[in-house]
CSV table of C-alpha atoms in Angstrom, one decimal:
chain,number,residue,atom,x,y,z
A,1,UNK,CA,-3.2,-48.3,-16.8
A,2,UNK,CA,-1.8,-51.7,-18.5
A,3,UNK,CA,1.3,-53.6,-18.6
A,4,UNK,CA,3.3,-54.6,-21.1
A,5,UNK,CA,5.9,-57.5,-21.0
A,6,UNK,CA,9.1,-57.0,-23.4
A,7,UNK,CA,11.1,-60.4,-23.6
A,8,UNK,CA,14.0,-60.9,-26.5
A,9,UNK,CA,13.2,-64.3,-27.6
A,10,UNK,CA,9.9,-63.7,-28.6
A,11,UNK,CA,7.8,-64.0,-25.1
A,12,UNK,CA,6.2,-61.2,-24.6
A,13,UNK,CA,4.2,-58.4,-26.0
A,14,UNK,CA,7.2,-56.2,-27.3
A,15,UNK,CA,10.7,-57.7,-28.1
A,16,UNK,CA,12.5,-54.5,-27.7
A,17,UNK,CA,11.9,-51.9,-24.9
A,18,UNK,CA,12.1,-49.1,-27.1
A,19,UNK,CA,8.6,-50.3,-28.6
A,20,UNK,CA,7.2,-51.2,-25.7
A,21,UNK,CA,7.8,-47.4,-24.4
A,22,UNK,CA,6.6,-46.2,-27.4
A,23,UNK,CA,3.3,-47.7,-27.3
A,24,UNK,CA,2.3,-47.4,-23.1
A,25,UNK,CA,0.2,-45.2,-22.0
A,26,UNK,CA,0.7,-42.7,-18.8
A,27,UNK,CA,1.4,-44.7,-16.2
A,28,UNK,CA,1.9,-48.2,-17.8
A,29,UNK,CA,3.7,-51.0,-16.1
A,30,UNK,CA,6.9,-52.2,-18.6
A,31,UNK,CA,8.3,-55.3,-17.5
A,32,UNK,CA,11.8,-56.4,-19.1
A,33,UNK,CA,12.6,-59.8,-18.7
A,34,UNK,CA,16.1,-61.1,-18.4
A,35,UNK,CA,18.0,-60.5,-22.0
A,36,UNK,CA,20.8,-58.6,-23.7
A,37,UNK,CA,18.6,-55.6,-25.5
A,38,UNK,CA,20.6,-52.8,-28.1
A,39,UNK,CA,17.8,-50.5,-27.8
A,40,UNK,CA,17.6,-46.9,-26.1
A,41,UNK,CA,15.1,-45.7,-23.4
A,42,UNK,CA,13.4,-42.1,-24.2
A,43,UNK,CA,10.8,-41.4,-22.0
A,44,UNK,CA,8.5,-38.3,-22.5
A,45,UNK,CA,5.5,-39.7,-20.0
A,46,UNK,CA,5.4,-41.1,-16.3
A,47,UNK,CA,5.8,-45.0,-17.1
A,48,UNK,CA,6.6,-47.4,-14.5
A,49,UNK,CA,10.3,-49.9,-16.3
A,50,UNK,CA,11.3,-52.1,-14.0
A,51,UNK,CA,13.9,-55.4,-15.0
A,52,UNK,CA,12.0,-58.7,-14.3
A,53,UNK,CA,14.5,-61.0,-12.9
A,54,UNK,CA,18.0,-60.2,-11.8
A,55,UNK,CA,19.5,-57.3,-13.1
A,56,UNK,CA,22.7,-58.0,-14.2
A,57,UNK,CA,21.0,-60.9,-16.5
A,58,UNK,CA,18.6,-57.8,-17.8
A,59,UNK,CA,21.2,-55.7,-19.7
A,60,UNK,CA,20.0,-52.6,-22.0
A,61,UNK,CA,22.7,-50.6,-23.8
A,62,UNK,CA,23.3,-48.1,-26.1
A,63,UNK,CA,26.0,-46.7,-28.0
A,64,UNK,CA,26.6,-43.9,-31.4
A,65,UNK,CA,24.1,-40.7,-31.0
A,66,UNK,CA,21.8,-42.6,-28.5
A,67,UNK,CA,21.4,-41.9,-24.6
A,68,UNK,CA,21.1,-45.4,-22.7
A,69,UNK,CA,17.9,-43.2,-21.2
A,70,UNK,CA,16.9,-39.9,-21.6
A,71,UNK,CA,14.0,-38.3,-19.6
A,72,UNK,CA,11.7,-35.2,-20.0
A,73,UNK,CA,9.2,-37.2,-18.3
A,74,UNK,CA,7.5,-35.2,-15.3
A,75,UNK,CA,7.8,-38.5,-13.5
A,76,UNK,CA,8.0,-42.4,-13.1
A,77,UNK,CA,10.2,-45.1,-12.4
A,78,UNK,CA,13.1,-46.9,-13.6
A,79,UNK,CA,14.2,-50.2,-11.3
A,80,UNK,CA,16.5,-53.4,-11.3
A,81,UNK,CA,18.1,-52.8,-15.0
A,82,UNK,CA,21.8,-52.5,-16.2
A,83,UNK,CA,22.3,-49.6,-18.3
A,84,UNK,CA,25.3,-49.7,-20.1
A,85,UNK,CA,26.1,-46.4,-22.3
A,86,UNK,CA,28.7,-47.7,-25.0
A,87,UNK,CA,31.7,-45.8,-26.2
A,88,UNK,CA,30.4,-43.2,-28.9
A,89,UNK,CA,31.2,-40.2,-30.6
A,90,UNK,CA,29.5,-38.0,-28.3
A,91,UNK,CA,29.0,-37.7,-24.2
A,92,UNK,CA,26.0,-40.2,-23.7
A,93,UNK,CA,24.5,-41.7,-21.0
A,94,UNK,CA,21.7,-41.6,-18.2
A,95,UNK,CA,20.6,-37.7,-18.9
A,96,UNK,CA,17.8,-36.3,-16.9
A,97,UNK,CA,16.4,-33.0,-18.2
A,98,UNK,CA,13.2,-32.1,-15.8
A,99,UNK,CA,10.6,-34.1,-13.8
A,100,UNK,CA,10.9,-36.6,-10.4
A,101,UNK,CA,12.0,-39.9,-11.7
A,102,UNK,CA,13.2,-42.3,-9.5
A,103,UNK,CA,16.0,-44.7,-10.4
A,104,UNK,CA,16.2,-47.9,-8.0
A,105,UNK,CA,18.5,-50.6,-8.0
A,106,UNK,CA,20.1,-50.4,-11.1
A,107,UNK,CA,23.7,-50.7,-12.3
A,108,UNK,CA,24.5,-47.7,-14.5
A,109,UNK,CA,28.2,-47.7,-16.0
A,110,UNK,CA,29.1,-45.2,-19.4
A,111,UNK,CA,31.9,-45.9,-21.9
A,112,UNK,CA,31.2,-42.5,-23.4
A,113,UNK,CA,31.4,-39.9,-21.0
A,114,UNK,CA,28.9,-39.3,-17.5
A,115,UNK,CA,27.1,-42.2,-16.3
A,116,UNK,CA,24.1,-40.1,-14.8
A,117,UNK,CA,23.7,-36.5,-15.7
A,118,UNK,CA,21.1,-34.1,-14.0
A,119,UNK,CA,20.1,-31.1,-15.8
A,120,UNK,CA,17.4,-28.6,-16.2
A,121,UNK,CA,15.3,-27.7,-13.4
A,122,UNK,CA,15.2,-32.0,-12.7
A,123,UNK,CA,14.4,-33.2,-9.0
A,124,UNK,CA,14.7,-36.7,-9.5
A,125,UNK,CA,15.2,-39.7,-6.3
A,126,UNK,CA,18.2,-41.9,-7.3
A,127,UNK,CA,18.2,-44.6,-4.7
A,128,UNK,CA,20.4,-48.0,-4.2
A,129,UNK,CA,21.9,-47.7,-7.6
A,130,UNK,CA,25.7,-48.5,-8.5
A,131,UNK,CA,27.3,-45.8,-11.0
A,132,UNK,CA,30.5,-46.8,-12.0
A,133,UNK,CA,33.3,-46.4,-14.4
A,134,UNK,CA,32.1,-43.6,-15.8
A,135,UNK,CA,34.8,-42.2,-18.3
A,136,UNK,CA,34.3,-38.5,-17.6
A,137,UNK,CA,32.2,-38.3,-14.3
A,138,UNK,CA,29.4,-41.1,-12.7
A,139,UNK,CA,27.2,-38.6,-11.6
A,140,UNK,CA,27.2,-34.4,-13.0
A,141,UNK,CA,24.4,-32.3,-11.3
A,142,UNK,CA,24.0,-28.9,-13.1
A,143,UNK,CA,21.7,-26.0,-14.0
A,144,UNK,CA,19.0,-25.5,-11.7
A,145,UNK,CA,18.5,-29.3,-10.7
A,146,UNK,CA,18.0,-30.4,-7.2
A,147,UNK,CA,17.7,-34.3,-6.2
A,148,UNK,CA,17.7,-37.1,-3.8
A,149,UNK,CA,21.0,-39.6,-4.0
A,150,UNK,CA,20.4,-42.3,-1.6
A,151,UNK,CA,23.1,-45.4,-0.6
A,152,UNK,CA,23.9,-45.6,-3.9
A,153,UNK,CA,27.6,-46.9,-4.8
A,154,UNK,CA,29.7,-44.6,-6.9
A,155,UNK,CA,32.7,-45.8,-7.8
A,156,UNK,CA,35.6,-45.2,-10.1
A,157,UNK,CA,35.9,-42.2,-12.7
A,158,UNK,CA,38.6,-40.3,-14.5
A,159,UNK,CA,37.7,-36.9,-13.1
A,160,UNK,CA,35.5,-36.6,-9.8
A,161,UNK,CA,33.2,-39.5,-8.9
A,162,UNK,CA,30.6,-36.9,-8.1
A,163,UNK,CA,30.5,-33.0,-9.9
A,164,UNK,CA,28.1,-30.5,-8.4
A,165,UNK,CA,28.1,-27.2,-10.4
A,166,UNK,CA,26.0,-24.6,-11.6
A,167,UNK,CA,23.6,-23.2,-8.7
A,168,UNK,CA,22.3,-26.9,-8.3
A,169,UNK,CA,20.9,-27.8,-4.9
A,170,UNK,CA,21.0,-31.5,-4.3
A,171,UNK,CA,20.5,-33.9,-1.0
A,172,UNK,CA,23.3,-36.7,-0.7
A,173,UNK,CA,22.8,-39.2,2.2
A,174,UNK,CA,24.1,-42.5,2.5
A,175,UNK,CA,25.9,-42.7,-0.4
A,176,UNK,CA,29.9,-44.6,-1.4
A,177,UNK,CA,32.2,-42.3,-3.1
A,178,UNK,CA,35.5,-44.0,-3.8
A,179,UNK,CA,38.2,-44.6,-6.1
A,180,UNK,CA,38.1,-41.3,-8.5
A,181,UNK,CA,41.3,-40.2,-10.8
A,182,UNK,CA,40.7,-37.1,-9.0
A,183,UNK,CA,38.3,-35.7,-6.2
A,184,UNK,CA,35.8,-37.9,-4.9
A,185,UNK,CA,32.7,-35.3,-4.1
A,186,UNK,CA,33.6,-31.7,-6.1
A,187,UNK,CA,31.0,-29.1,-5.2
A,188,UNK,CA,31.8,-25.4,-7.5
A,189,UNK,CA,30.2,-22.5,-9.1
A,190,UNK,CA,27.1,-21.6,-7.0
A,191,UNK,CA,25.9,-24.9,-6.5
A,192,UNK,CA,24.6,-25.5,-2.4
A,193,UNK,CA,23.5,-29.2,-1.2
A,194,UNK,CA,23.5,-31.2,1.8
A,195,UNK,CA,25.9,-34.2,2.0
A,196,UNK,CA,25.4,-36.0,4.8
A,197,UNK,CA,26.4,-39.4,6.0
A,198,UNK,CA,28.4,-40.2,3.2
A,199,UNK,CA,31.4,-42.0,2.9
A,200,UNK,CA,33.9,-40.7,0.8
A,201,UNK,CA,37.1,-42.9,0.3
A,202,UNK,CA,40.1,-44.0,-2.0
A,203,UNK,CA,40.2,-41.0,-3.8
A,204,UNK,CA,43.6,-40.0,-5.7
A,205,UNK,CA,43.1,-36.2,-4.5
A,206,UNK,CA,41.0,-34.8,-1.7
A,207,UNK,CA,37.7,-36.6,-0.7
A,208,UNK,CA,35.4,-33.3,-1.0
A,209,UNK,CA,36.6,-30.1,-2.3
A,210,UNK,CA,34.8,-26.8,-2.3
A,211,UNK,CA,34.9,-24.3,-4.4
A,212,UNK,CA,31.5,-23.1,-4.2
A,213,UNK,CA,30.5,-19.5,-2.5
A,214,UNK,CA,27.2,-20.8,-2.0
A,215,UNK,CA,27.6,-22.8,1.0
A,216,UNK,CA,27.2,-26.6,1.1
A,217,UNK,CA,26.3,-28.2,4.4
A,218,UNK,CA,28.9,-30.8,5.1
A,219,UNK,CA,27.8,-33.0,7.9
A,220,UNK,CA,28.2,-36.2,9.2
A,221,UNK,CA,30.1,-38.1,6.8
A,222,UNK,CA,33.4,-41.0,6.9
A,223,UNK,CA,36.4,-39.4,4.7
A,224,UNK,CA,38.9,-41.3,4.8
A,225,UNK,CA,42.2,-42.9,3.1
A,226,UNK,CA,42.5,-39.9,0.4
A,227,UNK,CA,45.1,-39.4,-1.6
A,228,UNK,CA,45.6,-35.9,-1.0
A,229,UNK,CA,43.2,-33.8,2.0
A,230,UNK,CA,40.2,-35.2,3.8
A,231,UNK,CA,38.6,-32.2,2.6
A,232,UNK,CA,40.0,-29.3,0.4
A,233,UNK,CA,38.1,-25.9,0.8
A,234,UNK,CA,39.7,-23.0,-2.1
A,235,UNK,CA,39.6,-19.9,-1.8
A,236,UNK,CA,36.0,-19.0,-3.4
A,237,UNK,CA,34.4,-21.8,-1.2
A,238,UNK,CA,32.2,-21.5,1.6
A,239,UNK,CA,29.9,-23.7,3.7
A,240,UNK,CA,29.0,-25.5,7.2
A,241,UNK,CA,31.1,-28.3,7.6
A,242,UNK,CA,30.5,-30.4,11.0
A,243,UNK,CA,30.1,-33.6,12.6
A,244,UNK,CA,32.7,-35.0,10.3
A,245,UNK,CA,35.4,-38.1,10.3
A,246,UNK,CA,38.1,-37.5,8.9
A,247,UNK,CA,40.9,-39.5,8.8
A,248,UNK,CA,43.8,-41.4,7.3
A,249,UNK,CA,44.1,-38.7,4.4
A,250,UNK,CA,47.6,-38.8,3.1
A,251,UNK,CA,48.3,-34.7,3.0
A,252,UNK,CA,46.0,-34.2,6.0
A,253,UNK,CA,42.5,-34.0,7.0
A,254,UNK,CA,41.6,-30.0,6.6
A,255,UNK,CA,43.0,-27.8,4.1
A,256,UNK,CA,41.0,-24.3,4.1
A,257,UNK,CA,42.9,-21.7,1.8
A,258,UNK,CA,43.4,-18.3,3.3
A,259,UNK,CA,40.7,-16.4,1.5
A,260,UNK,CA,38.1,-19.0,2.4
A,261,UNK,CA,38.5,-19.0,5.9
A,262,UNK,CA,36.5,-16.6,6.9
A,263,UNK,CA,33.3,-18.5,4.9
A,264,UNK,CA,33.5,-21.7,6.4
A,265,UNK,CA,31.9,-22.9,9.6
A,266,UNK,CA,33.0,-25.4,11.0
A,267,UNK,CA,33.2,-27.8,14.3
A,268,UNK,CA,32.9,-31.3,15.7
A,269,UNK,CA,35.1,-32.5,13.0
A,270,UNK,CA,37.4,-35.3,14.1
C-alpha cells in the first residue's frame, strides 16, 4: 500500500485528485493538501482520502454531469474535505451505491439537488460530518441501503433535512436535524431504522413524521421548537416511539392520525 500526495500548486505527486485516484492501488493513502480543486472523486476500490490541513481550506467541487463523489467501492475512507456539489443540470452530489465507506469530518453542501444520497444495497458509517444546504434533501436513504449516521450536523434543506424511503434500514444516533422547508426526519414507504438520541429542531413542519408501515424505533431523542407537531405519525405509519422530549412544537407535541393508532407504541414520552 503507498501514498500519494495531491497538492494544486505543483507540490506533490498528483495536482488533481482525480488522477491521484486513478492511479492508487487498493488501499492507498491519498492525501489532499489545502487548495481549491474542480475535479470529481469516483471511487471503484477501497482507498483511504483524507484532507491534509484544515478542511474548509481543502475545497473539492464539482458541477455539470459530475458527482462531487461517487462510490461503488466495497470500502474505504473519505475524511476532513469540503465537497461542494455545484448547481447542474442534473441532481448531483455525494451518491453512494454499495460498500461500507466511511465519511468523517467533512463538510458536504449541494447546489444541485441531495447533498448525500444512499442507494443500493450501501452500509456505509457517516460520522461528524456537516450536510447542509442541500437544495432538494441533505441526506436521501433508499433501496435496500442500511447505515450508520453519527453526530453529524444536518442543517437547512427545501424539502426534509433527512428522507428515509424505500425498505431502507438505517441507524441514526447523535445526530442535529434543524432548520428544513419542511419535516426535519421523514421516514415513508417500508423503510424501518432506529433514531435515537437525536435532536430534531427548527423545522417549518413537524420534526419526525411517519408514514412508514414498517415500524421505525423512535427513542430517546430532543424535538423541539417545530413549526408544526413534535412528531406527526399518518395514517399508514407505525413504530415504537418512547423515551422521547418533546416540546415547544407550535401545533403540539403528538399527532397520531386515526388509522395509525392502533400501530404505534408508544410511552415515556414527555
Amino acid at each position: 500500500m503507498a501514498s500519494h500526495v495531491v497538492d494544486g500548486s505543483g507540490g506533490g505527486d498528483f495536482t488533481t485528485v482525480s488522477a491521484a485516484v486513478k492511479a492508487a492501488g487498493p488501499g492507498d493513502t491519498i492525501m489532499v493538501r489545502p487548495g481549491f480543486y474542480a475535479d470529481a472523486l469516483y471511487l471503484d476500490q477501497p482507498l483511504q482520502v483524507v484532507g491534509d490541513g484544515d478542511r474548509e481550506d481543502i475545497v473539492i467541487t464539482a458541477s455539470g454531469d459530475q458527482n462531487v463523489l461517487e462510490s461503488v467501492a466495497d470500502g474505504g475512507r473519505v475524511a476532513n474535505l469540503t465537497l461542494r456539489q455545484a448547481s447542474g443540470p442534473e441532481e448531483r452530489g455525494v451518491l453512494l451505491h454499495r460498500g461500507q465507506l466511511v465519511i468523517e469530518d467533512c463538510d458536504i453542501s449541494s447546489d444541485s439537488g441531495t447533498c448525500v444520497q444512499v442507494l443500493g444495497d450501501s452500509d456505509p458509517a457517516l460520522r461528524r460530518n456537516v450536510i447542509h444546504d442541500g437544495r432538494e434533501y441533505c441526506l436521501r436513504v433508499s433501496g435496500n441501503a442500511r447505515g450508520t449516521f453519527e453526530d453529524n450536523q444536518v442543517i437547512r434543506a427545501r424539502y426534509p433535512c433527512v428522507i428515509i424511503t424505500g425498505e431502507s434500514d438505517p441507524v441514526f444516533r447523535r445526530n442535529l436535524i434543524r432548520e428544513a422547508t419542511q419535516a426535519g426526519l421523514f421516514i415513508l414507504g417500508n423503510a424501518r431504522g432506529t433514531y435515537e438520541d437525536n435532536e430534531v429542531c427548527y423545522n417549518k413542519h413537524s420534526g419526525i413524521r411517519v408514514n412508514s408501515p414498517a415500524g421505525p424505533v423512535i427513542r430517546g431523542n430532543r424535538v423541539h421548537d417545530n413549526g408544526t407537531y413534535g412528531v406527526h405519525v399518518e395514517d399508514k405509519g407505525s413504530g415504537a416511539i418512547h423515551d422521547n422530549v418533546i416540546t415547544l412544537n407550535h401545533a403540539g407535541w403528538f399527532r397520531i392520525e386515526r388509522k395509525a393508532k392502533h400501530n404505534v407504541t408508544r410511552g415515556g414520552n414527555t
